[in-house]
Amino acid sequence: MSHPSFIRIGLLATLALTTAACNTTSQPKMASANVTVKDESSEALDLLNKFRASNGLGPVTIDANLIEVAKFQAVAMASRDALTHEVSGDFTSRINAAGFTNSSAIENVGASHATAADAIASWIKSPYHHENMLMKDATRMGMAKADAPNSRYGNYWSLDLTSDVAGAPARTVDATAPAPSAKKIVSN
């Protein structure tokens, strides 16, 4: 084999290894194969909407894309036995990658709650989570629970709320109106 062929094979092998490494780091590493995930949105919706209504806010609806975002985060936390927003990448990057680039968005995470009602009740008592669930322009939600029996907490929860559907067009800003808040709230 000629010298250029060895270089070409070496470059292809390096590229293949680099690509494989990129693919493995983009997903959470599984610490336990014994993780199951469940959509808890239906169980939480009425409770969340009653809480919002009691604070003068409109209801949210269940969004399939946000359920997937919540499932991914709950599984990532359960798989790594870590209660954090950053276990599978920072929240803004994850929510933008899911297509919510033009939305206001928040995320609540928690652990060791037996039911969706317990998770919502706990978040209502927590000032930061409480504030997140009262995001004024929220219209959509998704909530998931990942069970990991061998983990520190036993289960992990994620609730995601946004103002728009995935892929919503950028909002037009009226130059004469006060600037809208583009604040993205992140709290665990």
C-alpha positions as CSV (number, residue, x, y, z in Angstrom):
1,M,0.0,0.0,0.0
2,S,1.3,3.5,-0.8
3,H,1.9,6.2,1.8
4,P,-1.1,8.3,0.8
5,S,-3.4,5.2,1.2
6,F,-2.2,4.8,4.8
7,I,-2.9,8.5,5.5
8,R,-6.4,8.2,3.9
9,I,-7.2,5.1,6.0
10,G,-5.9,6.8,9.1
11,L,-8.0,9.9,8.4
12,L,-11.1,7.8,7.8
13,A,-10.5,5.8,11.0
14,T,-10.0,9.0,13.0
15,L,-13.2,10.5,11.5
16,A,-15.2,7.4,12.3
17,L,-13.9,7.4,15.9
18,T,-14.6,11.1,16.3
19,T,-18.1,10.7,14.9
20,A,-18.8,7.7,17.3
21,A,-17.5,9.8,20.2
22,C,-19.8,12.7,19.3
23,N,-22.8,10.3,19.1
24,T,-22.1,8.8,22.5
25,T,-21.6,12.1,24.3
26,S,-24.8,13.7,23.0
27,Q,-27.0,11.2,24.9
28,P,-26.9,10.6,28.6
29,K,-24.8,7.7,29.7
30,M,-26.9,5.0,31.3
31,A,-25.9,4.2,34.9
32,S,-28.7,1.8,35.3
33,A,-30.5,-0.3,32.7
34,N,-33.5,-0.5,35.1
35,V,-35.0,2.9,34.3
36,T,-38.6,3.3,33.1
37,V,-40.3,6.5,32.0
38,K,-43.9,7.5,32.0
39,D,-45.8,10.5,30.7
40,E,-47.5,12.1,33.7
41,S,-49.0,15.1,31.8
42,S,-52.6,14.0,32.1
43,E,-52.3,13.4,35.8
44,A,-50.8,16.9,36.3
45,L,-52.8,19.0,33.9
46,D,-55.9,19.6,36.0
47,L,-53.8,20.3,39.2
48,L,-51.5,22.7,37.3
49,N,-54.4,24.5,35.6
50,K,-56.3,24.9,39.0
51,F,-53.2,26.4,40.5
52,R,-52.7,28.8,37.6
53,A,-56.4,29.8,37.7
54,S,-56.3,30.5,41.4
55,N,-53.5,33.0,40.5
56,G,-55.5,34.6,37.7
57,L,-53.7,32.8,34.8
58,G,-55.0,30.9,31.9
59,P,-54.8,27.2,31.4
60,V,-52.0,25.2,29.6
61,T,-52.6,22.3,27.3
62,I,-50.5,19.1,26.9
63,D,-47.9,19.2,24.1
64,A,-46.5,16.0,22.7
65,N,-43.1,17.6,22.0
66,L,-42.8,18.9,25.6
67,I,-43.7,15.4,26.8
68,E,-40.6,14.1,24.9
69,V,-38.5,16.9,26.3
70,A,-39.6,16.0,29.9
71,K,-39.1,12.3,29.3
72,F,-35.6,12.9,28.0
73,Q,-34.7,15.0,31.0
74,A,-36.3,12.6,33.6
75,V,-34.5,9.6,32.1
76,A,-31.2,11.5,31.9
77,M,-31.4,12.3,35.6
78,A,-32.5,8.8,36.6
79,S,-29.8,7.2,34.5
80,R,-27.1,9.3,36.1
81,D,-28.7,9.5,39.5
82,A,-28.4,13.2,39.4
83,L,-31.0,15.9,40.2
84,T,-29.9,18.7,37.9
85,H,-31.0,20.6,34.8
86,E,-27.6,20.2,33.2
87,V,-27.3,16.4,33.2
88,S,-28.3,16.2,29.5
89,G,-27.1,19.7,28.5
90,D,-28.2,23.1,29.6
91,F,-32.0,23.8,29.5
92,T,-31.8,26.5,26.8
93,S,-29.9,24.3,24.4
94,R,-32.3,21.4,25.0
95,I,-35.5,23.4,24.6
96,N,-34.1,25.1,21.5
97,A,-33.1,21.8,20.0
98,A,-36.6,20.6,20.5
99,G,-37.9,23.4,18.3
100,F,-38.9,26.0,20.9
101,T,-36.4,28.6,19.9
102,N,-39.0,31.5,19.9
103,S,-40.7,30.5,23.1
104,S,-40.5,31.5,26.7
105,A,-39.8,28.3,28.5
106,I,-39.2,26.9,32.0
107,E,-38.4,23.6,33.6
108,N,-39.0,22.2,37.1
109,V,-37.2,19.1,38.1
110,G,-37.7,17.0,41.2
111,A,-37.2,13.6,42.8
112,S,-38.8,11.1,45.1
113,H,-42.4,12.1,44.6
114,A,-44.9,9.3,44.7
115,T,-47.4,10.9,42.3
116,A,-47.8,13.8,39.9
117,A,-50.0,15.4,42.6
118,D,-47.2,15.1,45.1
119,A,-44.7,16.7,42.7
120,I,-47.1,19.6,41.9
121,A,-47.8,20.1,45.6
122,S,-44.1,20.2,46.4
123,W,-43.4,22.7,43.6
124,I,-46.2,24.9,44.8
125,K,-44.5,25.1,48.2
126,S,-41.1,26.0,46.7
127,P,-40.8,29.7,45.8
128,Y,-38.8,29.1,42.5
129,H,-40.9,26.2,41.3
130,H,-44.1,28.1,42.3
131,E,-42.9,31.1,40.2
132,N,-42.1,28.9,37.2
133,M,-45.5,27.3,37.2
134,L,-47.0,30.8,37.1
135,M,-45.2,31.8,33.9
136,K,-47.7,34.3,32.5
137,D,-47.5,33.4,28.9
138,A,-47.3,29.6,29.3
139,T,-49.7,27.8,27.0
140,R,-48.3,24.3,26.8
141,M,-46.8,21.7,29.1
142,G,-45.3,18.2,29.3
143,M,-44.4,16.2,32.4
144,A,-42.7,12.9,32.9
145,K,-41.5,10.6,35.7
146,A,-38.5,8.2,35.4
147,D,-38.4,5.4,37.9
148,A,-35.0,4.1,38.8
149,P,-35.4,1.8,41.8
150,N,-31.7,1.5,42.4
151,S,-31.1,5.2,42.5
152,R,-30.7,7.6,45.4
153,Y,-34.2,9.0,45.1
154,G,-36.1,6.1,43.4
155,N,-37.6,8.4,40.7
156,Y,-37.0,11.7,38.9
157,W,-39.5,14.2,37.6
158,S,-39.5,16.9,34.9
159,L,-42.1,19.5,34.1
160,D,-41.6,21.7,31.0
161,L,-43.8,24.7,30.1
162,T,-43.6,27.0,27.0
163,S,-45.4,29.9,25.5
164,D,-45.6,28.4,22.0
165,V,-45.6,25.2,20.0
166,A,-42.3,23.8,18.6
167,G,-41.3,25.7,15.5
168,A,-43.4,28.8,16.2
169,P,-42.3,31.7,14.1
170,A,-40.4,34.5,15.6
171,R,-42.6,37.2,17.2
172,T,-42.9,40.5,15.5
173,V,-42.0,43.4,17.8
174,D,-43.8,46.7,17.5
175,A,-41.1,49.3,17.8
176,T,-43.5,51.7,19.6
177,A,-44.6,49.1,22.2
178,P,-42.6,48.3,25.3
179,A,-40.1,45.5,24.7
180,P,-41.5,42.0,25.6
181,S,-39.8,39.9,28.1
182,A,-37.6,37.2,26.5
183,K,-36.7,35.8,29.9
184,K,-36.2,32.1,30.2
185,I,-36.5,30.9,33.7
186,V,-34.6,27.9,34.8
187,S,-35.0,26.5,38.3
188,N,-34.6,23.1,39.8
